[in-house]
mmCIF file of C-alpha atoms in Angstrom:
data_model
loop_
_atom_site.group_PDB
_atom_site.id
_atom_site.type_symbol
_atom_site.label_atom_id
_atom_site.label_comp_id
_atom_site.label_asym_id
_atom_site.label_seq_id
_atom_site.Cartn_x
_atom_site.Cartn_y
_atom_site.Cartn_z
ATOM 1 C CA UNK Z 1 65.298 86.063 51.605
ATOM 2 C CA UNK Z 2 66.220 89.536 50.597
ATOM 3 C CA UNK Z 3 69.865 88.597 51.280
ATOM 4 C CA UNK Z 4 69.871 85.785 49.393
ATOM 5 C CA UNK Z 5 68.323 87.116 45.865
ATOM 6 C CA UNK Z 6 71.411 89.585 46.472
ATOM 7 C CA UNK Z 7 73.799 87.159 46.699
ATOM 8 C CA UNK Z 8 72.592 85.091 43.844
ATOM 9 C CA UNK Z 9 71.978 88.289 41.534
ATOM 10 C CA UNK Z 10 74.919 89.857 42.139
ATOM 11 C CA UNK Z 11 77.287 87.351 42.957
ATOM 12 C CA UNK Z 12 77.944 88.689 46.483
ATOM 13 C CA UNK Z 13 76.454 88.972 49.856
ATOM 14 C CA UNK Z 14 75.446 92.763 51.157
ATOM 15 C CA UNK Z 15 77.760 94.385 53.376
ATOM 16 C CA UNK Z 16 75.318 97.131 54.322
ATOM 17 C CA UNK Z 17 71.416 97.161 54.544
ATOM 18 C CA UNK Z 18 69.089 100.587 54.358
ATOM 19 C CA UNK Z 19 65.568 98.936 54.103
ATOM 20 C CA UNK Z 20 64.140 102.647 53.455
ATOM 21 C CA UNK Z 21 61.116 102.085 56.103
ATOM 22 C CA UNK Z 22 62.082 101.587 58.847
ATOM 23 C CA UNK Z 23 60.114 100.145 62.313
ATOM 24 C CA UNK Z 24 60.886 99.318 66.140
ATOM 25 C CA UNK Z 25 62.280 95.900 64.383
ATOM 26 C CA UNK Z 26 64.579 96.903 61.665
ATOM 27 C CA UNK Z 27 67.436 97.230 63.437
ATOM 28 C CA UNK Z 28 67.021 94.092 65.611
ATOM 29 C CA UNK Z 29 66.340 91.934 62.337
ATOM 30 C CA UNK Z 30 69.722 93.311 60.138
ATOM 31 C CA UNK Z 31 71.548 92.251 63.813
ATOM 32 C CA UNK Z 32 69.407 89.240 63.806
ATOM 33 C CA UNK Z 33 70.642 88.284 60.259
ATOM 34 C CA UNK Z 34 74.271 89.021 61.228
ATOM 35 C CA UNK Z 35 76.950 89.744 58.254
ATOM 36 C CA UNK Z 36 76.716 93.018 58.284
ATOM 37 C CA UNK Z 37 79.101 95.632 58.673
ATOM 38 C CA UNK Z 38 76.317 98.328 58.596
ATOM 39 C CA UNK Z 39 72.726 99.499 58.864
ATOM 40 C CA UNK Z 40 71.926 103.042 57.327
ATOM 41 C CA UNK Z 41 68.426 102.774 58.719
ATOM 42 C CA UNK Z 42 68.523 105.982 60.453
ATOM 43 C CA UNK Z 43 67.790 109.423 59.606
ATOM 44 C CA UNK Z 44 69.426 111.349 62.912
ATOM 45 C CA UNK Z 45 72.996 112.313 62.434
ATOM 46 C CA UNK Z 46 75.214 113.516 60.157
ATOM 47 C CA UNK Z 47 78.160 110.949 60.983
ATOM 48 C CA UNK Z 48 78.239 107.553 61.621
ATOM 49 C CA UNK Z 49 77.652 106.323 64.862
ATOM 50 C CA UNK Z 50 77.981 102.940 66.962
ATOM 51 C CA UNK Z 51 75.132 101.339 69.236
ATOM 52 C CA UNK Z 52 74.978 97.632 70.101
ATOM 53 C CA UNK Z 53 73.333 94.357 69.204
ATOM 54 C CA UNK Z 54 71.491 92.385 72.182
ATOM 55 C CA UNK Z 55 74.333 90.781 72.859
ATOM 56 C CA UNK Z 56 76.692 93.747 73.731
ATOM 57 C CA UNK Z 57 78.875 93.782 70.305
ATOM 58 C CA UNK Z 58 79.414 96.934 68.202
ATOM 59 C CA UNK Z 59 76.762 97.666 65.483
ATOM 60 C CA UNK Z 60 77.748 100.381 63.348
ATOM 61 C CA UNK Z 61 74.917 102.723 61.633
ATOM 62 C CA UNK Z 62 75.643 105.219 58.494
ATOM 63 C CA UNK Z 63 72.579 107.339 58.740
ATOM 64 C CA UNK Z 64 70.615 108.283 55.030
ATOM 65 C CA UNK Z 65 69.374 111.741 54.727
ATOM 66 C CA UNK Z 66 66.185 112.589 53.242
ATOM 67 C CA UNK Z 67 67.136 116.231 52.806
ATOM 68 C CA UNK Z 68 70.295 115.737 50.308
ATOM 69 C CA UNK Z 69 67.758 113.704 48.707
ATOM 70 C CA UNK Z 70 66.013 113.503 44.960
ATOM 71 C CA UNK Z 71 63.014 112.690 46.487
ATOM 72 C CA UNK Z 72 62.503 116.432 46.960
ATOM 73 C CA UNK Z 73 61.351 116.857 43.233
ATOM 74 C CA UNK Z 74 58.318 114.581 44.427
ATOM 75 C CA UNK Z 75 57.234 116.217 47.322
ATOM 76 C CA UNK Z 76 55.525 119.755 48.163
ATOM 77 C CA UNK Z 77 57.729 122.381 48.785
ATOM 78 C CA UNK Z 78 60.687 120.222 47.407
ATOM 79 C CA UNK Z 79 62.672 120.761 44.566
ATOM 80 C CA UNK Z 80 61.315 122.316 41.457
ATOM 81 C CA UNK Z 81 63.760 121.487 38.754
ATOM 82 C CA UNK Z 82 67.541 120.927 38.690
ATOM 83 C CA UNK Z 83 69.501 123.876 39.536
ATOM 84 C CA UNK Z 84 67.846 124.876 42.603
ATOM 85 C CA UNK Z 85 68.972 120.818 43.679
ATOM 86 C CA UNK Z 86 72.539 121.592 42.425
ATOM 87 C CA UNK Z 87 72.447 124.729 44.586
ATOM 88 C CA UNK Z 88 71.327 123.154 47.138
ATOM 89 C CA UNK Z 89 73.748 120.419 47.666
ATOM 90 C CA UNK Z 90 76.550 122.899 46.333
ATOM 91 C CA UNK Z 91 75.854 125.251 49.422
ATOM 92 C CA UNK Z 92 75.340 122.247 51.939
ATOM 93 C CA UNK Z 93 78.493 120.892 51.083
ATOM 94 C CA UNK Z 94 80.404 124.245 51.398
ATOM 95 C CA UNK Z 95 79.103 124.620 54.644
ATOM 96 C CA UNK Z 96 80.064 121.155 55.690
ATOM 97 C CA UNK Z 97 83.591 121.761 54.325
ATOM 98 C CA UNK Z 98 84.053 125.268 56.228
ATOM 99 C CA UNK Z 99 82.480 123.115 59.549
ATOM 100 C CA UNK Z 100 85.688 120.310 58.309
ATOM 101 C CA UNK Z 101 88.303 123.297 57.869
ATOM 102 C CA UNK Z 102 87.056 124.450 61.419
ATOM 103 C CA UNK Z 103 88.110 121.155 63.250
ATOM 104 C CA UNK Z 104 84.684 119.270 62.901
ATOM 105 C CA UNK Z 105 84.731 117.052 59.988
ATOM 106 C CA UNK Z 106 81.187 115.913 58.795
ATOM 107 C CA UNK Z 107 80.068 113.411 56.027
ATOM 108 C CA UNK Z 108 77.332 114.180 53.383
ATOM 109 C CA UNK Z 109 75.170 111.441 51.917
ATOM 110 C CA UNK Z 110 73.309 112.447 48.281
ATOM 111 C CA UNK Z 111 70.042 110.160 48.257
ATOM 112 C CA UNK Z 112 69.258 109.589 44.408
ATOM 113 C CA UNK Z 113 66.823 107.471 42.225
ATOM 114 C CA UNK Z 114 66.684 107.096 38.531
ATOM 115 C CA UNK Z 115 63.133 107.737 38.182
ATOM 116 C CA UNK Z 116 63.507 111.228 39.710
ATOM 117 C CA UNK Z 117 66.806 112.531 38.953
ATOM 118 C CA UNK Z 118 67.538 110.834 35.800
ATOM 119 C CA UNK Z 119 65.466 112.835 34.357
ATOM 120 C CA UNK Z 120 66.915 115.270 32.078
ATOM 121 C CA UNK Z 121 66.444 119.014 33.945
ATOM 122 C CA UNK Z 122 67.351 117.205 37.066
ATOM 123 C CA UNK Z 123 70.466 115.206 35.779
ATOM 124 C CA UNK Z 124 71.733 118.681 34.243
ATOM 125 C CA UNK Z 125 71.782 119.868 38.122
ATOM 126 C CA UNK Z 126 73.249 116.218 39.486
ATOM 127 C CA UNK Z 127 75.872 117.337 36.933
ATOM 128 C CA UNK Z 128 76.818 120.497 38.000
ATOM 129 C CA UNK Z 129 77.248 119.240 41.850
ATOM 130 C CA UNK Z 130 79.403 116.790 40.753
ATOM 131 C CA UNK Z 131 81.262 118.801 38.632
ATOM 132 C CA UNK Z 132 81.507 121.462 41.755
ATOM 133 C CA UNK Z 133 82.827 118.542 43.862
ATOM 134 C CA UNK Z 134 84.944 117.472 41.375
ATOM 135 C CA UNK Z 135 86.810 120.894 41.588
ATOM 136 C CA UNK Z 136 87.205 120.476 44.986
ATOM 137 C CA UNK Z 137 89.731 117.622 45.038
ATOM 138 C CA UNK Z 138 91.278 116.052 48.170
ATOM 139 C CA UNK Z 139 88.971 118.246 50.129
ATOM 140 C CA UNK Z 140 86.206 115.916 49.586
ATOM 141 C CA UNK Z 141 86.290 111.803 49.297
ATOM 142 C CA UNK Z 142 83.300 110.445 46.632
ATOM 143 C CA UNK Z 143 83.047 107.064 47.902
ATOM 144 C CA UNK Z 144 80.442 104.124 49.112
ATOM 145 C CA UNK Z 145 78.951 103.395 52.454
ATOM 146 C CA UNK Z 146 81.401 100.087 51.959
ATOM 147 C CA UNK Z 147 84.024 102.192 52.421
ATOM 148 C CA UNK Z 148 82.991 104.973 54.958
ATOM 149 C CA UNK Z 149 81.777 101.010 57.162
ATOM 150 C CA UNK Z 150 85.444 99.979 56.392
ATOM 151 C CA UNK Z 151 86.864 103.203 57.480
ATOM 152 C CA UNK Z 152 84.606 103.349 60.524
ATOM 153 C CA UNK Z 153 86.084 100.115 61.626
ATOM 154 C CA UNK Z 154 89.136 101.195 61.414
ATOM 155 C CA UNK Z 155 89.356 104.505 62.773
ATOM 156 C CA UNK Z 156 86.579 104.703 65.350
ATOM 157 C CA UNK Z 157 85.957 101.364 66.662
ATOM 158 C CA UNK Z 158 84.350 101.298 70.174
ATOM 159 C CA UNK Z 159 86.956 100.923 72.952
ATOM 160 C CA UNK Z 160 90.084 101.819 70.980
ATOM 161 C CA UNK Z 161 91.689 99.642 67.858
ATOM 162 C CA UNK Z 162 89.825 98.155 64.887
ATOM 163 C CA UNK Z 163 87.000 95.962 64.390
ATOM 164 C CA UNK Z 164 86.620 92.707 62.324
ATOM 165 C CA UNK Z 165 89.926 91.829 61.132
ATOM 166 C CA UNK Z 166 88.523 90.782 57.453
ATOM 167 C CA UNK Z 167 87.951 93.921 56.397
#
């Protein structure tokens, strides 16, 4: 049903799910479902990675992070207001660029909400990290999991080549 209120909201099916909880049957169900070109139910890697449905074909997973993550303002021992977050994701993101410059090219996912970091203190640090990655300019590519999926295909498709020729 999920995928259907999406479709009829917003005009357009979901390429990508990231049900936020998930069990031993997420994955199976988003294969189940079919029409995906992604899952980000996963919280174990840094890149993407590729398993496979029941049936042997490709699945592609963009793991979230819960550590570049807003939800850190609502936790103990998270984030206390919204420099320390900018800092945070400024330094992580240097890091991962130095890793890139090195040979080993990483992707960084920034989980936010509205109710947490739309708040003003923390949207003055959101700011400043974007700002920062603004500054860094072709070294780093802003995008959506749409297009790091699309990419994926087409880059680092099981077995060599590209999958799904509609993308």
């Amino acid at each position: 049903r999920s995928v259907q209120i999406h479709k009829d909201v917003l005009g357009v099916r979901p390429v990508g799910m990231y049900q936020g909880k998930p069990n031993v049957n997420t994955r199976r169900l988003v294969m189940e479902e079919g029409g995906f070109l992604y899952d980000s139910d996963a919280y174990d890697d840094d890149l993407p990675y590729w398993t496979t449905t029941p049936e042997g074909q490709p699945h592609l997973v963009i793991p979230y992070t819960l550590s570049e993550n807003d939800m850190r303002f609502a936790s103990p021992n998270g984030f206390s207001h919204g420099k320390e977050f900018s800092t945070y994701l400024k330094d992580n993101l240097t890091y991962l660029l130095e890793e890139g410059r090195n040979g080993s090219p990483k992707m960084m996912s920034v989980g936010l909400h509205c109710r947490l970091v739309g708040r003003p203190g923390r949207a003055k640090g959101l700011e400043e990290f974007l700002e920062f990655v603004e500054s860094l300019g072709d070294d780093v590519w802003v995008t959506t999991r749409a297009e790091i999926a699309k990419h994926w295909y087409k880059n680092h498709y099981p077995g060599g080549g590209s999958g799904r020729s509609s993308l």
